[in-house]
XYZ file of C-alpha atoms in Angstrom:
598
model
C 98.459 94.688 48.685
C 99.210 98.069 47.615
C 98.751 101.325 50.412
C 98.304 104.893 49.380
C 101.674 106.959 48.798
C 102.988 107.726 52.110
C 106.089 109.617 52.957
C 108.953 107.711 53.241
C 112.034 107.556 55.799
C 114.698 104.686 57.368
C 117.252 104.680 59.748
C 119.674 102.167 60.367
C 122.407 102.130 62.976
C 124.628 99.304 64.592
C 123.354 98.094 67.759
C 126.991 97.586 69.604
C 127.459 100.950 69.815
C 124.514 103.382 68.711
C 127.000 104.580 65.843
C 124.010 106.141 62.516
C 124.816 103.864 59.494
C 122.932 105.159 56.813
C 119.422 107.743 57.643
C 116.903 109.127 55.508
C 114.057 111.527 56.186
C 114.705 109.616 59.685
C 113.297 112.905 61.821
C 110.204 113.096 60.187
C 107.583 112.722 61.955
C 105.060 110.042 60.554
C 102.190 107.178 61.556
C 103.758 104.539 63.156
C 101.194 102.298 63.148
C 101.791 98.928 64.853
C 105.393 99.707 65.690
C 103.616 101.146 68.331
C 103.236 98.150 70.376
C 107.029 98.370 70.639
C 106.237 100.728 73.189
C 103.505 98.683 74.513
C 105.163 96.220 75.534
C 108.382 97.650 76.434
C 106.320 98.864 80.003
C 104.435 95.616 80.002
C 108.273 94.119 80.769
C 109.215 97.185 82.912
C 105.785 96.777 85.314
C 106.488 93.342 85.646
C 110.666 93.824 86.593
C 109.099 96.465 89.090
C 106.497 93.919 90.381
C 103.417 96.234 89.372
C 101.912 92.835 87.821
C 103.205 89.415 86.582
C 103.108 87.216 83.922
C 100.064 85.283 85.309
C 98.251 88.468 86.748
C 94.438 88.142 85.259
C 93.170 90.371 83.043
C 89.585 91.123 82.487
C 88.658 92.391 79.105
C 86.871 95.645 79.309
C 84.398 96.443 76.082
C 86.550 98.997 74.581
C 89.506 96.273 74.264
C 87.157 94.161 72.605
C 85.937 96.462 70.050
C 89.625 97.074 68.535
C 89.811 96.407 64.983
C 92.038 93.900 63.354
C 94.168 92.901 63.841
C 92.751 90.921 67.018
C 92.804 87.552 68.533
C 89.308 87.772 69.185
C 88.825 88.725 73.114
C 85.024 89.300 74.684
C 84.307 91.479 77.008
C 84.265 90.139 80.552
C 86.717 87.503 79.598
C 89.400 86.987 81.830
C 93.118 86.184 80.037
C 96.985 85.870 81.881
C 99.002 88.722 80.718
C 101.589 86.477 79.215
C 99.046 85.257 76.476
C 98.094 89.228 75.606
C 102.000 90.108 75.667
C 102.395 87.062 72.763
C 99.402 88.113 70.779
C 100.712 92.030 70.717
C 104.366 90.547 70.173
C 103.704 88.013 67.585
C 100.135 88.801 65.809
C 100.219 92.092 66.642
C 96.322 91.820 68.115
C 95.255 95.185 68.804
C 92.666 94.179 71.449
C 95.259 92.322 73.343
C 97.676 95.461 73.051
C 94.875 97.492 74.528
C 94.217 95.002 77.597
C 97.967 95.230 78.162
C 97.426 99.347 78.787
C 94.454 99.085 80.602
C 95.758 96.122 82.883
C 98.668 98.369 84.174
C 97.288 101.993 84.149
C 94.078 101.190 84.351
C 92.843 103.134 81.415
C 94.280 103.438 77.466
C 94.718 108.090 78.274
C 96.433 106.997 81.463
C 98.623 104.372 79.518
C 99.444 106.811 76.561
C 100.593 109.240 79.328
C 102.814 106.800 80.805
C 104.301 106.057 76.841
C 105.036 109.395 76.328
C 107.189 109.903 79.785
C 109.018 106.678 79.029
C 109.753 108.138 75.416
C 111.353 111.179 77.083
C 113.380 109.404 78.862
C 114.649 107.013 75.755
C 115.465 109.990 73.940
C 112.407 109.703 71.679
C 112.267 113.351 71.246
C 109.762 113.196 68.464
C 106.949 110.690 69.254
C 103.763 111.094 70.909
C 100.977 108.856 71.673
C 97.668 108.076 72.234
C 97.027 104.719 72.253
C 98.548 101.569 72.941
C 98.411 99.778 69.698
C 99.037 102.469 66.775
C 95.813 102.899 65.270
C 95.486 106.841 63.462
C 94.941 108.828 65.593
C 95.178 112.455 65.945
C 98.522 113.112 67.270
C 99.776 109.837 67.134
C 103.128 110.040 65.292
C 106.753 109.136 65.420
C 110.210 108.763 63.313
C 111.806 106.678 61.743
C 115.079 107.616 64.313
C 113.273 107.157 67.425
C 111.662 103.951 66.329
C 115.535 102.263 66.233
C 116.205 103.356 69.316
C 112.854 101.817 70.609
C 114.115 98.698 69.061
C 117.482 98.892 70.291
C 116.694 99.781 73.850
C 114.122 96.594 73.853
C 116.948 94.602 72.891
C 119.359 95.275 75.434
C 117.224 96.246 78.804
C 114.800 93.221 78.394
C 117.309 90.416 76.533
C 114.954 87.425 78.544
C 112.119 88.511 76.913
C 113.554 89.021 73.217
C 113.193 85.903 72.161
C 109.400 86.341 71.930
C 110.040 88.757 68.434
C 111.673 85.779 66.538
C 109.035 83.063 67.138
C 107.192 82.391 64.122
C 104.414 81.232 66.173
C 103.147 81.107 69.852
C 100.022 79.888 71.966
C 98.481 82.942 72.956
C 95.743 81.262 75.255
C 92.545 81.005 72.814
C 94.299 80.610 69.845
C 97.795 79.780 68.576
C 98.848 83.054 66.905
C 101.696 83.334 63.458
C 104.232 85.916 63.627
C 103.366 89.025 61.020
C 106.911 89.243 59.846
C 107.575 85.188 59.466
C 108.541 85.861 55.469
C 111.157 88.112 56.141
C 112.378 86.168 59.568
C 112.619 83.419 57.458
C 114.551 84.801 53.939
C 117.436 87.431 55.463
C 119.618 85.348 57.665
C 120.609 85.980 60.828
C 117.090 87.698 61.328
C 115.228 87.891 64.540
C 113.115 90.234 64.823
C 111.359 92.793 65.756
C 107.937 94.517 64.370
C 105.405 95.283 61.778
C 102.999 97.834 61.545
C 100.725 99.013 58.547
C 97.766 101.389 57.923
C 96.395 102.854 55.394
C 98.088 106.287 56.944
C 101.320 104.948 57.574
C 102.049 102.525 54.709
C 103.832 99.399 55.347
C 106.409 99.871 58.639
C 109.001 97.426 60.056
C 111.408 97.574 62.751
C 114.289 95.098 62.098
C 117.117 93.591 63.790
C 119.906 90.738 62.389
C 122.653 89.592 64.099
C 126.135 87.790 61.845
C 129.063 87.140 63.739
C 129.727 90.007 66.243
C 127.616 92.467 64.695
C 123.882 93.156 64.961
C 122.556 95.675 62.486
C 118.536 97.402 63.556
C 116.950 99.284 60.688
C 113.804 100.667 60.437
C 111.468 102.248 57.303
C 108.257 104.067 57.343
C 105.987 104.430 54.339
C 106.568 101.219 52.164
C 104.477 100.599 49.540
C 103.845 96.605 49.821
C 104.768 94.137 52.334
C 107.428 92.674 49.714
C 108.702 96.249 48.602
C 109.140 96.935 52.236
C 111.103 93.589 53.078
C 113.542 94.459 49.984
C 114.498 97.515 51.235
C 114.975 96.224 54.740
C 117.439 93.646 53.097
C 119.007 96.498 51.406
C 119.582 98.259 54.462
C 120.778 95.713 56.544
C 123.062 94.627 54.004
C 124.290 98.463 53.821
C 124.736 98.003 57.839
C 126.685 94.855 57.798
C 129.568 96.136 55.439
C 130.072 99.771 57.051
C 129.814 97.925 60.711
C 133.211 97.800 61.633
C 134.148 93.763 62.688
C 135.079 94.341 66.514
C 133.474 97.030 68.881
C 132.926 97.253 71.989
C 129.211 97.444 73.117
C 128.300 100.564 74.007
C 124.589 99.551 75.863
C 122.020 102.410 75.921
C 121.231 103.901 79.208
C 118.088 102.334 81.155
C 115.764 105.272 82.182
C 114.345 105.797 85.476
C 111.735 104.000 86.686
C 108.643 106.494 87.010
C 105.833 104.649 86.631
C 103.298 106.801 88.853
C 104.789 110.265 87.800
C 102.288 112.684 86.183
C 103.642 115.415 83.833
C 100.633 118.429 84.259
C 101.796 119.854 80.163
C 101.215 116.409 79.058
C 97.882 116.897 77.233
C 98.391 114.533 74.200
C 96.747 111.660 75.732
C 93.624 113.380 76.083
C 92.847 112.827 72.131
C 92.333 108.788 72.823
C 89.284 110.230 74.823
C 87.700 110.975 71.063
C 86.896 108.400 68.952
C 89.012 106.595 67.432
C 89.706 106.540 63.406
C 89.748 102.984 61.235
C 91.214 103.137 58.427
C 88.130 103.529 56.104
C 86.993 106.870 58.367
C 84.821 105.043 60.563
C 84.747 105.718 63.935
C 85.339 102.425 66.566
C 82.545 101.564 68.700
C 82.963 100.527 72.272
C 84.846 103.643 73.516
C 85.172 103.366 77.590
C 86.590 105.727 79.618
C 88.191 104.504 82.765
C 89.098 106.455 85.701
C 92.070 106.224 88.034
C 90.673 106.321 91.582
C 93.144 104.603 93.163
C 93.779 106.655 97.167
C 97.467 107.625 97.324
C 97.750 107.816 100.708
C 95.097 106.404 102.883
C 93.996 108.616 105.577
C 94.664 107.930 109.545
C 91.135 106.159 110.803
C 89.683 107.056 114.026
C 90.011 105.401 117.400
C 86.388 102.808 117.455
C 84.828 103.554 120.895
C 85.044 100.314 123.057
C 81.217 99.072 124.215
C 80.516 98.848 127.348
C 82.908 101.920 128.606
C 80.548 104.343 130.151
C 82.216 108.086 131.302
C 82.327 108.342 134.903
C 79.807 110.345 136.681
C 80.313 114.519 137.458
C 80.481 113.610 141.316
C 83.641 110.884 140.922
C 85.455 113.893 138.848
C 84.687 116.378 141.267
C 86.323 114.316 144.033
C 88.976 113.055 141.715
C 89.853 117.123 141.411
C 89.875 117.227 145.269
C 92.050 114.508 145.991
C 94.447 115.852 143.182
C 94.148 119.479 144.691
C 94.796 118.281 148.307
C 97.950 116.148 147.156
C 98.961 118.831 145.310
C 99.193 121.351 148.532
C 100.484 118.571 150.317
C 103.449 118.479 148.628
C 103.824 121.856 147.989
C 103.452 122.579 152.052
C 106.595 119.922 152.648
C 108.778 122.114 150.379
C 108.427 124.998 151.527
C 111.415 126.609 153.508
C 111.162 127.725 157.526
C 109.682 131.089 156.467
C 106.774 130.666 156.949
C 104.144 133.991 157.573
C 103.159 134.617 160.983
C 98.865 134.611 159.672
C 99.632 130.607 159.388
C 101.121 130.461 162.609
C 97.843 132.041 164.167
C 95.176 129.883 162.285
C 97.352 126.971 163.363
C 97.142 127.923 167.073
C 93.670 129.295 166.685
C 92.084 125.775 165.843
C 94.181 124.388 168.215
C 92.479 126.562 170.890
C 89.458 125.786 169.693
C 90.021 121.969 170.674
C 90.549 123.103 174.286
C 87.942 122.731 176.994
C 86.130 125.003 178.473
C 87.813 128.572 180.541
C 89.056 126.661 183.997
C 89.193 123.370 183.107
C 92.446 121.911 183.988
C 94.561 119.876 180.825
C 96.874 118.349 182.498
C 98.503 118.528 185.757
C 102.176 118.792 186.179
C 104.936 118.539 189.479
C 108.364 118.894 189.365
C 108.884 115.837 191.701
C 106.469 112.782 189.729
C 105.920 114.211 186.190
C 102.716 112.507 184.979
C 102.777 111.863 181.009
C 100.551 113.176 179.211
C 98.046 111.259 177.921
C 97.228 111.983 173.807
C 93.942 112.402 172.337
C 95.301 110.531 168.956
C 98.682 110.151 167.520
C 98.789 112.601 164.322
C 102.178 113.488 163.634
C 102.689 117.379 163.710
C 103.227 118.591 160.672
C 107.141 120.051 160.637
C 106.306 123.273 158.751
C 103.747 124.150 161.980
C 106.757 123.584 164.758
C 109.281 125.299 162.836
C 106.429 128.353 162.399
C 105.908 127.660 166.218
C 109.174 128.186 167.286
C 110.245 131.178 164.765
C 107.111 133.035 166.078
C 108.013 136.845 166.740
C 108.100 137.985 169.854
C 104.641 139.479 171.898
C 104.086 143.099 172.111
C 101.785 143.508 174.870
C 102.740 143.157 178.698
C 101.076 140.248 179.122
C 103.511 138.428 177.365
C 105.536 135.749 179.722
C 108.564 133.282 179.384
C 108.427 129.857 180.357
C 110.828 129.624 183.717
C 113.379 127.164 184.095
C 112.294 124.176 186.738
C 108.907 124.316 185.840
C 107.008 121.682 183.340
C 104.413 123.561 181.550
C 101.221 121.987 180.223
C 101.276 119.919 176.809
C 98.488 120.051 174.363
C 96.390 116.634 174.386
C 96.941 116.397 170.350
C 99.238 117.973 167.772
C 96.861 119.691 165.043
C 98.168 119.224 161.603
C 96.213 120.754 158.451
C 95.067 118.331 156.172
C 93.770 120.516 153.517
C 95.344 123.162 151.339
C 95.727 126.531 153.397
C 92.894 129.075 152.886
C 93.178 132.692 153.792
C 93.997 133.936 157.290
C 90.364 135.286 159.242
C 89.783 138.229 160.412
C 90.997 138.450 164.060
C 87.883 138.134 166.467
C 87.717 140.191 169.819
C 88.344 138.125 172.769
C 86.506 138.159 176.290
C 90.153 137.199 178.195
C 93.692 137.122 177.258
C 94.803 134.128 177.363
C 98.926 133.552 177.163
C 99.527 130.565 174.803
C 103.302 129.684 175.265
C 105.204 128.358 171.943
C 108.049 126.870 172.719
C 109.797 123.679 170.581
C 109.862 120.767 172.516
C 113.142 118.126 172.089
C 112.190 114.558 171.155
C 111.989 112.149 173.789
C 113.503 108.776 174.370
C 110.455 107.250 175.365
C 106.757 107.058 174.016
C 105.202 108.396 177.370
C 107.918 111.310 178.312
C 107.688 114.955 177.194
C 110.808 116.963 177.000
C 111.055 120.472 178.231
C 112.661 123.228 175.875
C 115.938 123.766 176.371
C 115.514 127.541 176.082
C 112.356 129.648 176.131
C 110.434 130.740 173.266
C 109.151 133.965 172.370
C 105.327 134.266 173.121
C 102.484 135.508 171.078
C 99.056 136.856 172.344
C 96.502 135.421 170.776
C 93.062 135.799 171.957
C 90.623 132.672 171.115
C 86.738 132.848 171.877
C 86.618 129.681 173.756
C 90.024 130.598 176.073
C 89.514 132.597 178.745
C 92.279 131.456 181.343
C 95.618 132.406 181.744
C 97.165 128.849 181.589
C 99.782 128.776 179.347
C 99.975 125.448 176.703
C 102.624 124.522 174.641
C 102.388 122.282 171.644
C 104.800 119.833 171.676
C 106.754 117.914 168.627
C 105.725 114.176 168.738
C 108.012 111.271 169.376
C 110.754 111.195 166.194
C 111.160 107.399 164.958
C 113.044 104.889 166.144
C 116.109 104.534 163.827
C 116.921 101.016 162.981
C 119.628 99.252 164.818
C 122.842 98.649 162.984
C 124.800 95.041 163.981
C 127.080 95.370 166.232
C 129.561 93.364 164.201
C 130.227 92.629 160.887
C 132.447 89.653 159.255
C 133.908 89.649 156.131
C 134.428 86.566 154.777
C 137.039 85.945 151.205
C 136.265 83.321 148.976
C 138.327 81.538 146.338
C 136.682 80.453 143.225
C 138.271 77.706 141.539
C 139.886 77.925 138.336
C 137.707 76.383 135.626
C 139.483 73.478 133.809
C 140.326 73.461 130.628
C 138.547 70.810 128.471
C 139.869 69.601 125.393
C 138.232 69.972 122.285
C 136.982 67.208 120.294
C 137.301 67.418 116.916
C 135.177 65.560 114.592
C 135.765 64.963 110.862
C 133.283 63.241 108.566
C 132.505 63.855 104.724
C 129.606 66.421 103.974
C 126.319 64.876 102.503
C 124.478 67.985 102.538
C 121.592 65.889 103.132
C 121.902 64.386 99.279
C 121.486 67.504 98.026
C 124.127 67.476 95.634
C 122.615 68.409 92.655
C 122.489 71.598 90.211
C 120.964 72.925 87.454
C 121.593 75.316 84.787
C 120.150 77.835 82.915
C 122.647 79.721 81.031
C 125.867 80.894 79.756
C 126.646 84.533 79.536
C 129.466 86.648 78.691
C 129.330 88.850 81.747
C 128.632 88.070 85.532
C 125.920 90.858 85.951
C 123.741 89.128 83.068
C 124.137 85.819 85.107
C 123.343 87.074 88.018
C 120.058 88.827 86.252
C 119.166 86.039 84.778
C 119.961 83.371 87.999
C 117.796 86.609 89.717
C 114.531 86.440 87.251
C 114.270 82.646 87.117
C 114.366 82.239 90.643
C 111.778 85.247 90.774
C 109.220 83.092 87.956
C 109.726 79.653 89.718
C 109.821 80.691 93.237
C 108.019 77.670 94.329
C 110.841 75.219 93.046
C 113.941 77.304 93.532
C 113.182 78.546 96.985
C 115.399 76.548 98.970
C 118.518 76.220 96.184
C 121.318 78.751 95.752
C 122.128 80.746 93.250
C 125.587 80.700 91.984
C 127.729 81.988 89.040
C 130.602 80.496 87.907
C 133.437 81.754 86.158
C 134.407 79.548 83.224
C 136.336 79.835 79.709
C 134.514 82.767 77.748
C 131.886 83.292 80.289
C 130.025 82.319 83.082
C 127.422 80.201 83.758
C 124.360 80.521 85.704
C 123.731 77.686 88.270
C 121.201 76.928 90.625
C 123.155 74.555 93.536
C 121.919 72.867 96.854
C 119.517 71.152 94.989
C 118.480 66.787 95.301
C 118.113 65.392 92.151
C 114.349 65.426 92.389
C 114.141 69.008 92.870
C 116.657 69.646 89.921
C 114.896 67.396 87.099
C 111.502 68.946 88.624
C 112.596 72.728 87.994
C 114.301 71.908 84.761
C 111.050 70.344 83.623
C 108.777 73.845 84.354
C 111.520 76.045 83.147
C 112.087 74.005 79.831
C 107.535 74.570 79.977
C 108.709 78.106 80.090
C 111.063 77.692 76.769
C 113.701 78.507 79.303
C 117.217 76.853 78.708
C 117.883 74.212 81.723
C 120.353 71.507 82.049
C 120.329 69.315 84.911
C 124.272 69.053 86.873
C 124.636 65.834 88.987
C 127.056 65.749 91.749
C-alpha cells in the first residue's frame, strides 16, 4: 500500500545515554499519526503509579469513543471494558476507540486529555509537539518531530520498564477480541527487536518508533513520512544498523529525567486542545460522527455545610431570658461589690442606714432594753450576714456637723439593730434627701466579734456619728448596727505523730531464659519475582507487585537481596500455600514468579 508523498525525517540516538546517532529533518514538524498513542498511554501508566485509576477501573464507552475510525476493536457505546484491555488494544492494535476511552477515562473528556498531553510534553522536552487528540488522527494542529518522538520512546522505556513488555507482544487478549501487534513483521525480521509503535495516515505516511536491544546496547530510531510499510521497515533496519556500529560497546546509562507529576495543573495559554472540539478529519475528508463534548465538573474543594437544626429544640421563651439577664446582672454586681476597696462614698453609707431605719418601729417604741449589770442579748429578726463593704462604710463614716451629734460613752451598752441589712441587688443611685419631722441620732460604731452566738460586743472606741433624718424615726435613741458573729475556725489536733516507714527492698528475680528453634508458624516460604541490576528497581518492582496483588501479598515481606550481578526481588514470610497461590495469579499476570521453599 502506497501513501501520498509526505515529507520525510528520522532520528536515531542510543538509549544508554541520550547521545544523537544519526538525524535528519528530525525538527520538523509533521503528522504523527498513531505514534500518538505513545503519549496516550504514557499517562495511562503515570495515572495509575499515582493511583488516579487502576488496571481493573471500569470504563464505560461514551458514543464519541465508539465512532473512531479504524483502526478499532469494535467498542459500543454504553459498554463497560477494564482499562487494562483498552491499554492492550492502543498498545498492540493500535484501536483508536480504545485510545480514546483511555483519555476520557482519566480526564474525563478527549480537550481535557489533549491538555494534559501537551503539559506532559513540556516537561519531556518535547518542545515541538502539540495535540489534540488521544489517538493521532489529522487534525488541525496535531503535529510532532521526528526528535521528540525518540525521546517519547525513550522516556517510555525507562520510567515505565514493568509495563514495556506490552510493545513486543505479537498478540494479546484485549477483552472482546484477541488483538495482533501492527508491527509483528518487523518485530519478527531485525533481531533483538522489541518494540515500540506504528502509526500511518494518509497525512503522515507510514511512521514507526523503534527500539532493539544487542548485547549492552539498545539503539531507538524513529522515521516520519515512509512511503510503504516495507520501505519504512528497510530504513528502520538501516538505521538501527547505523546505531549499533557508532554506539560505543560500554556506557554508562545516563536515564532521562522523570517529570513532575501535574496531573490537575491547567496552563490558561494552552488553547490547542480546543481544535478536538471541531470535527474531526478521516482521511478521505470526511468528517467523524459521534462528536461528544464532556465537561469537567468535578468541585475542587467542597464547601463547609451548615449546622442541621436538631427537632424538637424549641428557643426559650422572652420571660426565661429576661430573668436569665437579671440573675447574670445581679451576680455580676455581686462580685463587683466584694472587690471593691474600703472607700466607699458616703451616699451608700446613707441609703444603707436609710432602709435600715425604715425597718424600725414606730417613734417611742423601745428595741431593746439594755443594763450594765444583766445584759440581755439581743434577740435577731433573721441571721443575714452583713455585708463587709456596709461595716467598713459604717465605721469610716465622716464625722456629724450639726450639734446634735453625740459619742457613745464608755460603760454604757447601746441598743443593737434587730437585723443586719445587706443589699442584695446591684446599687442604684443615691435619693434625694427627704425632710425629716425629728432628728434622730443614729450611732455607727463597729462592733468586735463575739465569742458566743447570743453576746454583743461593745466598740472598743467610739465612732464618729452622722445625722441622718428618716421619715419613720422620730426619737432620739441612738442604734448601732452591729457586725454578726465571724465563723468558728476549725480546730487543729492537738497532736500530731509522725510515723517512718521502711519499704523493703524488692528481690531480685532471676531471669529465665528460654531457647527453642523459630517456626515462624510454618511460614517459611518465599517467592520471587525478579532479578535486577540495581536495588531501587527491586525495590520498585517488589513495591508494584505487592500494590497489583494486595490481596495475596498482604501479610508477606518484601525483601531484596544482594546477590552476584544483582539483586533479587523476594517476597518472604510466606507458607507454602500462600507462595504457590501468588505465584499462580502473578504468572496470570505474565509476571515472572518462582516459588523459594525453606
Amino acid at each position: 500500500m502506497l501513501a501520498l508523498a509526505a515529507p520525510y525525517a528520522d532520528f536515531v540516538i542510543d538509549a544508554r545515554t541520550g547521545e544523537v546517532l544519526h538525524q535528519d529533518n528530525a525538527d520538523t514538524r509533521l503528522h504523527p499519526a498513531s505514534l500518538t498513542k505513545m503519549m496516550t498511554l504514557y499517562i495511562a501508566f503515570e495515572a495509575i503509579e499515582y493511583g488516579e485509576i487502576s488496571l481493573d477501573s471500569k470504563v464505560t464507552i461514551s458514543k464519541h469513543a465508539a465512532s473512531q475510525p479504524p483502526s478499532r476493536l469494535g467498542l459500543k457505546p454504553g459498554q463497560t471494558i477494564a482499562l487494562r484491555y483498552l491499554i492492550r488494544a492502543a498498545a498492540i492494535k493500535s484501536a483508536n476507540d480504545a485510545a480514546t476511552a483511555i483519555g476520557e477515562a482519566i480526564e474525563g473528556s478527549e480537550p481535557a486529555f489533549a491538555r494534559r498531553m501537551n503539559r506532559t510534553a513540556k516537561l519531556l522536552g518535547m518542545k515541538r509537539s502539540t495535540f489534540v487528540n488521544a489517538n493521532g488522527l489529522t487534525a488541525a494542529g496535531h503535529l510532532s518531530t521526528a526528535r521528540d518522538m525518540t525521546m517519547l520512546g525513550r522516556h517510555l522505556f525507562y520510567d515505565y520498564p514493568q509495563y514495556y513488555n506490552l510493545f513486543s507482544r505479537t498478540s494479546a487478549d484485549a477483552g472482546v477480541a484477541q488483538v495482533a501487534h501492527t508491527n509483528s513483521r518487523f518485530l519478527a525480521a531485525y533481531k533483538g527487536a522489541d518494540g515500540i509503535k506504528t502509526g500511518y495516515t494518509a497525512a503522515a505516511g507510514f511512521n514507526l518508533t523503534a527500539s532493539a536491544q544487542r548485547g549492552n546496547k539498545r539503539i531507538i530510531a524513529t522515521v516520519l513520512g515512509g512511503k510503504s510499510t516495507a520501505s519504512r521497515n528497510a530504513r528502520v533496519a538501516e538505521l538501527m544498523d547505523l546505531g549499533f556500529g557508532k554506539a560505543p560497546n560500554r556506557a554508562t546509562v545516563q536515564k532521562p529525567a522523570r517529570p513532575d507529576y501535574l496531573a490537575s495543573a491547567e496552563p490558561a495559554d494552552d488553547g490547542m486542545a480546543e481544535a478536538v472540539a471541531k470535527a474531526v478529519t478521516t482521511a478521505s475528508g470526511a468528517v467523524a460522527a459521534g462528536k461528544t463534548i464532556r465537561l469537567n465538573v468535578a468541585i475542587v474543594r467542597s464547601p463547609r455545610p451548615k449546622a442541621r437544626p436538631q427537632p424538637g429544640i424549641e428557643a426559650p421563651a422572652e420571660e426565661l431570658l429576661l430573668a436569665m439577664q437579671d440573675d447574670i446582672n445581679a451576680a455580676l454586681a455581686e462580685a463587683q461589690e466584694l472587690s471593691l476597696t474600703d472607700d466607699v462614698p458616703s451616699a451608700a453609707v446613707a441609703e444603707a442606714v436609710a432602709e435600715a431605719a425604715e425597718a424600725v418601729p414606730a417613734a417611742g417604741t423601745e428595741l431593746a432594753a439594755a443594763e450594765p449589770e444583766a445584759p440581755v442579748a439581743p434577740v435577731f429578726a433573721a441571721t443575714t450576714e452583713a455585708q463587709p463593704e456596709t461595716t467598713l462604710a459604717l465605721a469610716a463614716a465622716p464625722d456629724a456637723s450639726t450639734d446634735t451629734a453625740t459619742t457613745a460613752v464608755e460603760g454604757t451598752e447601746p441598743l443593737a439593730l434587730a437585723s443586719a441589712i445587706a443589699p442584695t441587688q446591684s446599687p442604684m443611685p443615691p435619693a434625694a434627701p427627704r425632710p425629716a419631722e425629728a432628728a434622730a441620732e443614729i450611732v455607727i460604731a463597729a462592733a468586735a466579734p463575739a465569742p458566743t452566738a447570743d453576746t454583743v460586743v461593745i466598740a472598743e472606741a467610739p465612732a464618729p456619728v452622722e445625722s441622718v433624718a428618716p421619715e419613720s424615726v422620730s426619737t432620739d435613741t441612738p442604734v448601732i448596727i452591729a457586725k454578726p458573729d465571724a465563723p468558728t475556725p476549725k480546730s487543729r489536733p492537738e497532736e500530731i505523730v509522725l510515723a517512718s516507714f521502711t519499704a523493703e527492698e524488692p528481690v531480685a528475680e532471676e531471669l529465665e531464659v528460654v531457647t527453642r528453634v523459630s517456626t515462624s508458624g510454618g511460614r517459611q516460604w518465599a517467592i520471587n519475582v525478579g532479578h535486577f541490576g540495581s536495588r531501587y528497581n527491586a525495590e520498585r518492582e517488589l513495591l508494584r507487585t505487592a500494590l497489583v496483588e494486595i490481596s495475596t501479598l498482604d501479610e508477606a515481606l518484601r525483601k531484596v537481596v544482594a546477590r552476584k550481578g544483582g539483586f533479587d526481588a523476594n517476597f518472604v514470610g510466606m507458607t507454602e500455600e500462600m507462595a504457590n497461590l501468588a505465584c499462580r495469579r502473578l504468572q496470570a499476570r505474565q509476571t515472572e514468579c518462582t516459588v523459594i521453599g525453606p
